[in-house]
Tab-separated table of C-alpha atoms in Angstrom:
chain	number	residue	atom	x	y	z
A	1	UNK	CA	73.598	90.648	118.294
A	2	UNK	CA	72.014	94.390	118.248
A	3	UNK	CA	70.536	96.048	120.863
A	4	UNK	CA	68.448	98.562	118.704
A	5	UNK	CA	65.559	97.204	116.502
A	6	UNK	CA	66.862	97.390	112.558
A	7	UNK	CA	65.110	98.969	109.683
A	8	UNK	CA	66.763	98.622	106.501
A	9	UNK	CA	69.397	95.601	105.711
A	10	UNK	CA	70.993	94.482	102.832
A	11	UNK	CA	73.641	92.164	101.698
A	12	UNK	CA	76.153	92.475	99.056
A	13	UNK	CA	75.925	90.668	95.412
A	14	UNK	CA	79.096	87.822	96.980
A	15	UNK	CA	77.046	87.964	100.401
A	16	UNK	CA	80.355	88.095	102.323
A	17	UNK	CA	79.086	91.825	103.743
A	18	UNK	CA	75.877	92.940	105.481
A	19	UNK	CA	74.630	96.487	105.527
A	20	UNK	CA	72.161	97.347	108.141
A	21	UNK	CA	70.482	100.532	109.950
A	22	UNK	CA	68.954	100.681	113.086
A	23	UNK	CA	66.046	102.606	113.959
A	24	UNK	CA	68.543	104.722	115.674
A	25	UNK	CA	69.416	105.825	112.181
A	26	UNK	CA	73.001	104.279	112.888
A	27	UNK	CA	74.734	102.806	109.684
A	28	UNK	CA	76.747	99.409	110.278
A	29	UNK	CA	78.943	97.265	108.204
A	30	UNK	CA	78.837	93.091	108.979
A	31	UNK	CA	81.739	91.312	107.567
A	32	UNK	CA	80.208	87.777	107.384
A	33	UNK	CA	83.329	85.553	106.909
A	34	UNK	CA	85.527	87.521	110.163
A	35	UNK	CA	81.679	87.808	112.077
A	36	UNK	CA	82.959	91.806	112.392
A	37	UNK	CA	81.008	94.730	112.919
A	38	UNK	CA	81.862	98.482	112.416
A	39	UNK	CA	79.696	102.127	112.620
A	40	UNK	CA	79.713	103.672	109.328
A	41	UNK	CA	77.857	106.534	109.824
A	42	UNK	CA	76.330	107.616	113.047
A	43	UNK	CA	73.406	109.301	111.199
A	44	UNK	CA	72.124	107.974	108.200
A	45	UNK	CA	69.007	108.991	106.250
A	46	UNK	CA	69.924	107.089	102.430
A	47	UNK	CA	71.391	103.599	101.929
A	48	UNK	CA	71.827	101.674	99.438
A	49	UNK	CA	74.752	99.178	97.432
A	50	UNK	CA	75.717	100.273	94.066
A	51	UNK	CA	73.183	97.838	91.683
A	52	UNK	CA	75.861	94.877	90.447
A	53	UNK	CA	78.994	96.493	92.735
A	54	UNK	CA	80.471	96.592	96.067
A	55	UNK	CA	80.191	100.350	96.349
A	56	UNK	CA	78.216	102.127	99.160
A	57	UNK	CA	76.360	104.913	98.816
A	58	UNK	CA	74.781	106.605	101.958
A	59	UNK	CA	73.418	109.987	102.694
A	60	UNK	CA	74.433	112.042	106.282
A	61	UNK	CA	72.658	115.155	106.332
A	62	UNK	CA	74.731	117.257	104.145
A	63	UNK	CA	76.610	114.723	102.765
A	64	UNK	CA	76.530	112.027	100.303
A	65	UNK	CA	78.949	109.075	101.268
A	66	UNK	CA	80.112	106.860	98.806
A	67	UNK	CA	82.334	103.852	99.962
A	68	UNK	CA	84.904	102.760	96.388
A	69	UNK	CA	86.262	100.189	98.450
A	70	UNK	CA	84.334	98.538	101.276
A	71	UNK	CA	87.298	96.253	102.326
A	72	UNK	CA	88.757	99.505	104.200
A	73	UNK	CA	85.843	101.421	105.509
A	74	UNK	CA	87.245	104.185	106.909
A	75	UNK	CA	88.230	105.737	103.863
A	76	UNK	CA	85.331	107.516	102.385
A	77	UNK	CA	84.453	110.171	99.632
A	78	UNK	CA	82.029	113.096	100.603
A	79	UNK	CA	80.395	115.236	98.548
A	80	UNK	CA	78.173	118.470	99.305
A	81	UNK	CA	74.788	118.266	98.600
A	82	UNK	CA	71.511	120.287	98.957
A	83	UNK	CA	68.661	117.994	99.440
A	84	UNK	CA	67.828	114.297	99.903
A	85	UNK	CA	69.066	111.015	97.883
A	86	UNK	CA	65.948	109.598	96.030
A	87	UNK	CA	67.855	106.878	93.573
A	88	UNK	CA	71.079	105.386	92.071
A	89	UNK	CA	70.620	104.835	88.700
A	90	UNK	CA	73.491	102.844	86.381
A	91	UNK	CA	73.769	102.203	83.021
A	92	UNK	CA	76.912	101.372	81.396
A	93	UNK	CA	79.751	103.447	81.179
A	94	UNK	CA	77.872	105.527	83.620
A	95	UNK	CA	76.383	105.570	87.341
A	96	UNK	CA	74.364	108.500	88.632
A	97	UNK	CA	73.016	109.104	92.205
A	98	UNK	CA	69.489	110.852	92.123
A	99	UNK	CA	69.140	113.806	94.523
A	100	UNK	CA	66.035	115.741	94.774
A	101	UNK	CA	66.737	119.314	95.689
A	102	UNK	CA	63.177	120.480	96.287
A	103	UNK	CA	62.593	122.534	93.348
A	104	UNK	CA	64.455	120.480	90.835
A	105	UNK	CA	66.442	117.079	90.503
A	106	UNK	CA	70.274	116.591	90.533
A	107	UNK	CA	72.527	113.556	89.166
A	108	UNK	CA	75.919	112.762	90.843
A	109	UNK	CA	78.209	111.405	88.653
A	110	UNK	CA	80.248	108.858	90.364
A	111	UNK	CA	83.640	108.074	88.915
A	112	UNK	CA	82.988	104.774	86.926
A	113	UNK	CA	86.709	103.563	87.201
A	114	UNK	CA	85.976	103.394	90.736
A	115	UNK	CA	83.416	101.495	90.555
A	116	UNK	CA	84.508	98.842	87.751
A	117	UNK	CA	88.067	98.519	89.841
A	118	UNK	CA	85.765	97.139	92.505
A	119	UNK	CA	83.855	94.445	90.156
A	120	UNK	CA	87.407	93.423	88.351
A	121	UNK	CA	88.728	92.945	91.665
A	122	UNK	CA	85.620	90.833	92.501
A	123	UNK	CA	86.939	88.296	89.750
A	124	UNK	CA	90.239	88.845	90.113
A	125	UNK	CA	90.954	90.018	87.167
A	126	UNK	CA	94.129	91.997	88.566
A	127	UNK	CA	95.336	93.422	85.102
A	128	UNK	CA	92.062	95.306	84.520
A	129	UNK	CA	91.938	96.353	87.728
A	130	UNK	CA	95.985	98.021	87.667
A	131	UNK	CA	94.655	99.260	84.186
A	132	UNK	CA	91.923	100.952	85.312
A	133	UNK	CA	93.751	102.175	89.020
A	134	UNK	CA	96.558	103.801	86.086
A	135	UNK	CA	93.707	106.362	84.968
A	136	UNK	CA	92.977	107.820	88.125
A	137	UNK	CA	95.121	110.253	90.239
A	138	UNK	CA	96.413	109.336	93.871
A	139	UNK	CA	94.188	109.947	96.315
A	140	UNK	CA	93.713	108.475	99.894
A	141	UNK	CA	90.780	106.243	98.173
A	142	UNK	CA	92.503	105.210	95.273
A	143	UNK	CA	95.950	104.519	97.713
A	144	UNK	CA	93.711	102.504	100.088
A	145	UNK	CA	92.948	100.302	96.239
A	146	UNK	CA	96.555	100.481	95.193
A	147	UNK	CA	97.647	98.464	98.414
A	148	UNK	CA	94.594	96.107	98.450
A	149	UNK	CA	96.024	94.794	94.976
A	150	UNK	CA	99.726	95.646	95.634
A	151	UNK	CA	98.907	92.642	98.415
A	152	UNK	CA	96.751	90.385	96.585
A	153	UNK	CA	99.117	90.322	93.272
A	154	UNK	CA	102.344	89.203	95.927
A	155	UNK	CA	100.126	86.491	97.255
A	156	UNK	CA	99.354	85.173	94.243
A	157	UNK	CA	102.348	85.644	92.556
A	158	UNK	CA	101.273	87.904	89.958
A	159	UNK	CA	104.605	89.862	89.931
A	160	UNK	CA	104.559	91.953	87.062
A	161	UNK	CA	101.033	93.547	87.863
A	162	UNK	CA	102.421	94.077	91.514
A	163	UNK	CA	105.653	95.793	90.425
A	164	UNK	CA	103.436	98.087	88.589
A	165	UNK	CA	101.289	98.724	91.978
A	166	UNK	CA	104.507	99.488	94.227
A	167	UNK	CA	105.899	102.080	91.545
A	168	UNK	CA	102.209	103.595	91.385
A	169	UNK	CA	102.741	103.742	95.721
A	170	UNK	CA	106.094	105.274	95.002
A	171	UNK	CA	107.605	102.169	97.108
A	172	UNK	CA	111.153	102.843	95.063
A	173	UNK	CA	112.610	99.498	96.752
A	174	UNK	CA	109.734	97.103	96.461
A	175	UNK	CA	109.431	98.159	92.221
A	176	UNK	CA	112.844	97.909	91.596
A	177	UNK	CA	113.128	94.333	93.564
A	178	UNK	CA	110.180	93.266	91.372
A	179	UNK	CA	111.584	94.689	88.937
A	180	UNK	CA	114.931	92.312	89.065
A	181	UNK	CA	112.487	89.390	89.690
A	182	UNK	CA	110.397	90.514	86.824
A	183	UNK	CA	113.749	90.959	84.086
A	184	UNK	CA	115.458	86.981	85.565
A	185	UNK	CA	111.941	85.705	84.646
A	186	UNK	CA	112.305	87.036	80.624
A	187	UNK	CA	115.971	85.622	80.695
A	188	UNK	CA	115.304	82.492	82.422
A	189	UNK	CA	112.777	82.292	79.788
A	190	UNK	CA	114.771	83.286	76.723
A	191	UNK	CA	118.027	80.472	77.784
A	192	UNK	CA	114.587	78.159	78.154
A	193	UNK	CA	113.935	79.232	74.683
A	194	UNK	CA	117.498	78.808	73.088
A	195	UNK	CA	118.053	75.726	74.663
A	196	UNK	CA	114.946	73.632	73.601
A	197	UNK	CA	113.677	76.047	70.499
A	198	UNK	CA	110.875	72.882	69.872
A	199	UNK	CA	109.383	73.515	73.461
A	200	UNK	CA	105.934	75.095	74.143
A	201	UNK	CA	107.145	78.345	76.075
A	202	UNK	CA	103.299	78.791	77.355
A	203	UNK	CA	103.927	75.420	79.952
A	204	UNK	CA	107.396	77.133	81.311
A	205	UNK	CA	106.576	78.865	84.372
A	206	UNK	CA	110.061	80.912	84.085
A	207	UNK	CA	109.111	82.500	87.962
A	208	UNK	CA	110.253	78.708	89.186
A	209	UNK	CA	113.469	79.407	87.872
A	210	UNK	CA	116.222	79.273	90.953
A	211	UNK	CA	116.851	82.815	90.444
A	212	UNK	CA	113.648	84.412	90.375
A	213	UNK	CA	113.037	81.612	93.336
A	214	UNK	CA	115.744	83.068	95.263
A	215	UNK	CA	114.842	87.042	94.632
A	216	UNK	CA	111.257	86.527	95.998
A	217	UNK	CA	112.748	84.641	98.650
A	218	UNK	CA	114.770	88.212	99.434
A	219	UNK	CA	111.634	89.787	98.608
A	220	UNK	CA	109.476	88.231	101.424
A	221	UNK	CA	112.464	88.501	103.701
A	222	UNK	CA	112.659	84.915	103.704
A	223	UNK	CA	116.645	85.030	103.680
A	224	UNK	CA	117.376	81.219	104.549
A	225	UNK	CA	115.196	80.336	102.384
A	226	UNK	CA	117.036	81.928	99.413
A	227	UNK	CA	120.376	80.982	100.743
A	228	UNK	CA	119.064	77.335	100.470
A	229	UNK	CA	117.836	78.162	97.277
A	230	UNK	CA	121.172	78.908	96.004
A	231	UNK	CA	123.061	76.229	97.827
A	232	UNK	CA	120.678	73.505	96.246
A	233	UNK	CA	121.962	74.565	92.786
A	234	UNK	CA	125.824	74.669	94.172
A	235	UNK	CA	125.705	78.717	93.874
A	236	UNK	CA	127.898	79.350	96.921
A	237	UNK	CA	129.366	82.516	95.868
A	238	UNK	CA	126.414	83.477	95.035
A	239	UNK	CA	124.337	82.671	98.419
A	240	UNK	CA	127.491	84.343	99.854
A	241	UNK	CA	127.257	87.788	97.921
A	242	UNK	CA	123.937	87.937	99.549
A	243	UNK	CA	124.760	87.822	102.816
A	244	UNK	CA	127.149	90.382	101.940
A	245	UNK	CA	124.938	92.649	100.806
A	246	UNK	CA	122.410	92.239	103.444
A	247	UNK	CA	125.257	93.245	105.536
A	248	UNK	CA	125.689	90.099	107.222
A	249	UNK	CA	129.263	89.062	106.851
A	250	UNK	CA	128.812	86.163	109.579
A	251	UNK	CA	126.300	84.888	107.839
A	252	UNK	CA	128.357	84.745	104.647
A	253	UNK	CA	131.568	83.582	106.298
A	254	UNK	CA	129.176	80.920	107.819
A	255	UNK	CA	128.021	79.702	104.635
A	256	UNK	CA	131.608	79.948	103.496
A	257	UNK	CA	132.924	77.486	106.372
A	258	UNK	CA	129.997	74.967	105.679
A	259	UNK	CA	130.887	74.729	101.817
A	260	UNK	CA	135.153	74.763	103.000
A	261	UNK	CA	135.455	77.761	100.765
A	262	UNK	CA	139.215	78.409	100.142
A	263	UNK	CA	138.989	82.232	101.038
A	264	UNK	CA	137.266	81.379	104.551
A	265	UNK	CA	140.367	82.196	106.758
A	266	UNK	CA	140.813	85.381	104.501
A	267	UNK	CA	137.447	86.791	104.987
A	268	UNK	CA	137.363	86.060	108.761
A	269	UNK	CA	140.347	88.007	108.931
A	270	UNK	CA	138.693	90.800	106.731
A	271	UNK	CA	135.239	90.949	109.307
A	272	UNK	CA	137.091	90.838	112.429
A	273	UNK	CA	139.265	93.674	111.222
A	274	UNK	CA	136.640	95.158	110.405
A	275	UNK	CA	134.800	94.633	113.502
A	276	UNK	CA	137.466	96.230	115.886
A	277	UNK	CA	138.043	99.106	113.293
A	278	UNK	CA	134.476	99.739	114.396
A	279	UNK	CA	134.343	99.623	117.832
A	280	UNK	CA	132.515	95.875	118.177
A	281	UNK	CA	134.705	94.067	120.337
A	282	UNK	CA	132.120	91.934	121.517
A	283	UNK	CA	130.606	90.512	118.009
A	284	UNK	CA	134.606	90.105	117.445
A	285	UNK	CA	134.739	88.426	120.898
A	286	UNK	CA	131.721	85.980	120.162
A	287	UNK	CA	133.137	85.145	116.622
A	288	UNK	CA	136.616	83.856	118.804
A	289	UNK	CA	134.521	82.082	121.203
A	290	UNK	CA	132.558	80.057	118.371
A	291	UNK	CA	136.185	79.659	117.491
A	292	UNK	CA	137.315	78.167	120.447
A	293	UNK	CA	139.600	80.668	121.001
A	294	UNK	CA	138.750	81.183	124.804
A	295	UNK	CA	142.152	83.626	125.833
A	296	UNK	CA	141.094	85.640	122.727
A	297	UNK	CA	137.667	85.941	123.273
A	298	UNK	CA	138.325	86.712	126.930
A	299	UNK	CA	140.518	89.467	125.969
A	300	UNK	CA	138.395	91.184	123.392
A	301	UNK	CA	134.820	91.105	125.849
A	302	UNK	CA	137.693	92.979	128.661
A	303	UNK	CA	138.627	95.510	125.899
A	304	UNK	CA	134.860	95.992	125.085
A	305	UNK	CA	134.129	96.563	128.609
A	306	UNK	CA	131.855	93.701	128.645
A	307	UNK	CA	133.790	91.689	131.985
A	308	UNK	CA	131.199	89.861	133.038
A	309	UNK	CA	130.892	88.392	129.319
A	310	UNK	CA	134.423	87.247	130.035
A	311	UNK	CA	133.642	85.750	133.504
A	312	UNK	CA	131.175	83.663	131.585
A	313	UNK	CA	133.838	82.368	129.328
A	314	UNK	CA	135.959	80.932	132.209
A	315	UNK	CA	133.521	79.586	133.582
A	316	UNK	CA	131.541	78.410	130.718
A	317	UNK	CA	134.677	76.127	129.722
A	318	UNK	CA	136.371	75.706	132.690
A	319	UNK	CA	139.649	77.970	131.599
A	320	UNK	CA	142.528	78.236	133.513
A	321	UNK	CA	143.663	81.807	131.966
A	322	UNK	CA	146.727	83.104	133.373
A	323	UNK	CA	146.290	84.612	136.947
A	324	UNK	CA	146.877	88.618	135.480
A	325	UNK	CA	143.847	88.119	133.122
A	326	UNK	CA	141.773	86.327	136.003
A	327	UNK	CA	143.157	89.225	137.798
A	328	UNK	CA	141.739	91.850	135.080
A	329	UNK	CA	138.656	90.600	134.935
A	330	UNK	CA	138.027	90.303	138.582
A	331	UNK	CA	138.918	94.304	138.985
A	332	UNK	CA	136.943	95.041	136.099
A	333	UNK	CA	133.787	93.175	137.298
A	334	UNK	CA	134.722	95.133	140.760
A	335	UNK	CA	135.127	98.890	138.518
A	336	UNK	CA	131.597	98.464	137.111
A	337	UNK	CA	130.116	98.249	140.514
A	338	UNK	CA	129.151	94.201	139.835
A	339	UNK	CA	130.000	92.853	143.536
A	340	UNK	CA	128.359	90.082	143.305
A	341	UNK	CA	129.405	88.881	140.168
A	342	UNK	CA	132.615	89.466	141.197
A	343	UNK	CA	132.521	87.257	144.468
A	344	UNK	CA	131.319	84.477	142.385
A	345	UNK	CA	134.506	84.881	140.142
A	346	UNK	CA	136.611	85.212	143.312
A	347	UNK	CA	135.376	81.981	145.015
A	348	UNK	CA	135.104	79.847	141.946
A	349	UNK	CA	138.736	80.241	141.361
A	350	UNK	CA	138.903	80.060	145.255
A	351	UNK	CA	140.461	82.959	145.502
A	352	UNK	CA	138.551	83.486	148.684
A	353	UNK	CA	140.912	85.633	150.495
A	354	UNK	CA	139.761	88.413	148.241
A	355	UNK	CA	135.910	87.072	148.285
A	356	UNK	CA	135.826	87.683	152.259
């Protein structure tokens, strides 16, 4: 709905976006499919959609707007010109926009890559479109493209093309993960290879391989996922090593305790060292409870300074603790100013003497 009567509209080639200018001289954008509107340009004398593209070309005053990539209007080339837009004119290999200048006529050049990144993207053809991208220098345009297909190639699984966008971006950890995903693929490939040398290679989809499987998994930060990955082929080392290097040694010593690894007491030992060497009495205290190790536990939240975690264990599982820790904890609810916590305590071990 639009207040303002409209002059000019237009839709695009895939009609899935609607230009339109009201008499206003505002320039809008409809995005059919998400029923979304947004304000181009405010002021707006030329319009017009590349012929056989998705490219906009608009005039402001001054300026001559041209739109690479529609799918994130805000970013926008402008170039200076003297006079008024009278044509686009494309041949191929080359697209020109007209302007007339009063005493003579001017062609544009616009940059053709641009343009034919747009139409390969159109039918998906995502290894033109990186080829193309490769020619052009960085800009905030051509960044704005390199994400568009960095995010459209992980969808779809195209993983080679996408490592190649996220070392364009300069995304360091992203190329070199794709990178690992990209190199298991060849070898899963290769042992395919060796092992049946009679198969057809083109129906072995190598990125189904439990490697690669589990690597994307880490990719998309879909962690159980990969652990489950790994466990389904018996890998438990394996799944372990990357909790490990996640930095989550729980997780690792939990995967450890559900397989009955032999080295599970060993590395429990190792993590809680670990964890009191570094000041996290109560992760170490919470890996005692899960243990059933109540006194422990209890003893670990009081050194942390976390009493009322310790409260919570006596009463949690009904613990008679010796009467100095009850004691300790009690005095150290009272020291960190939690009164009424501390009553509880009192009367649930009906100590209420000291409650009154």
């Amino acid at each position: 709905h639009h207040n303002t009567k409209v002059d000019w509209l237009e839709l695009n080639k895939r009609a899935n976006k609607l230009l339109f200018r009201d008499k206003g001289r505002c320039l809008y954008l409809y995005d059919v499919p998400s029923h979304e509107r947004k304000t181009l340009l405010n002021y707006c004398s030329y319009v017009q959609w590349v012929p056989d593209s998705d490219v906009v070309v608009a005039q402001n005053r001054g300026d001559l707007c041209v739109w690479y990539s529609i799918d994130t209007p805000d970013r926008v080339a402008i170039v200076q010109i003297k006079g008024e837009v009278e044509d686009i004119e494309r041949v191929p290999g080359r697209t020109e926009v007209i302007v007339d200048e009063g005493s003579n006529t001017v062609a544009y050049a616009l940059d053709e890559a641009l343009i034919e990144f747009g139409s390969a993207m159109e039918v998906q053809d995502y290894e033109r479109a990186c080829s193309l991208l490769e020619q052009i220098a960085l800009t905030p345009e051509t960044e704005a493209m390199w994400q568009n297909l960095s995010r459209l190639t992980l969808e779809e699984g195209k993983y080679l093309i996408a490592e190649r966008c996220f070392a364009a971006l300069g995304d360091v950890s992203k190329a070199r993960a794709l990178n690992t995903i990209n190199d298991l693929a060849d070898k899963a490939k290769e042992d395919y290879a060796r092992a049946y040398p009679q198969a057809d290679l083109s129906q072995y989809d190598a990125y189904s391989h439990y490697t690669v499987k589990a690597n994307i998994a880490i990719l998309n930060r879909e962690y159980k996922k990969a652990e489950q990955v790994l466990l389904d082929q018996g890998k438990v080392e394996d799944a372990m090593a990357m909790w490990e290097e996640l930095h989550q040694p729980d997780q690792s010593i939990a995967v450890a305790e559900s397989k009955n690894h032999p080295d599970v007491e060993q590395l429990k030992q190792r993590y809680l060292q670990w964890l009191l060497e570094n000041n996290q009495e109560e992760k170490a205290a919470e890996m005692k409870e899960r243990e059933r190790l109540y006194q422990e536990a209890i003893n670990l939240y009081l050194q942390g300074g976390l009493p009322a975690r310790a409260a919570q264990v006596v009463n949690r599982y009904n613990i008679t603790a010796q009467p100095q820790i009850l004691e300790a904890i009690a005095s150290a609810l009272l020291k960190a100013g939690m009164y009424e916590k501390a009553g509880d305590f009192f009367e649930k071990l009906e100590l209420n003497e000291r409650a009154d």
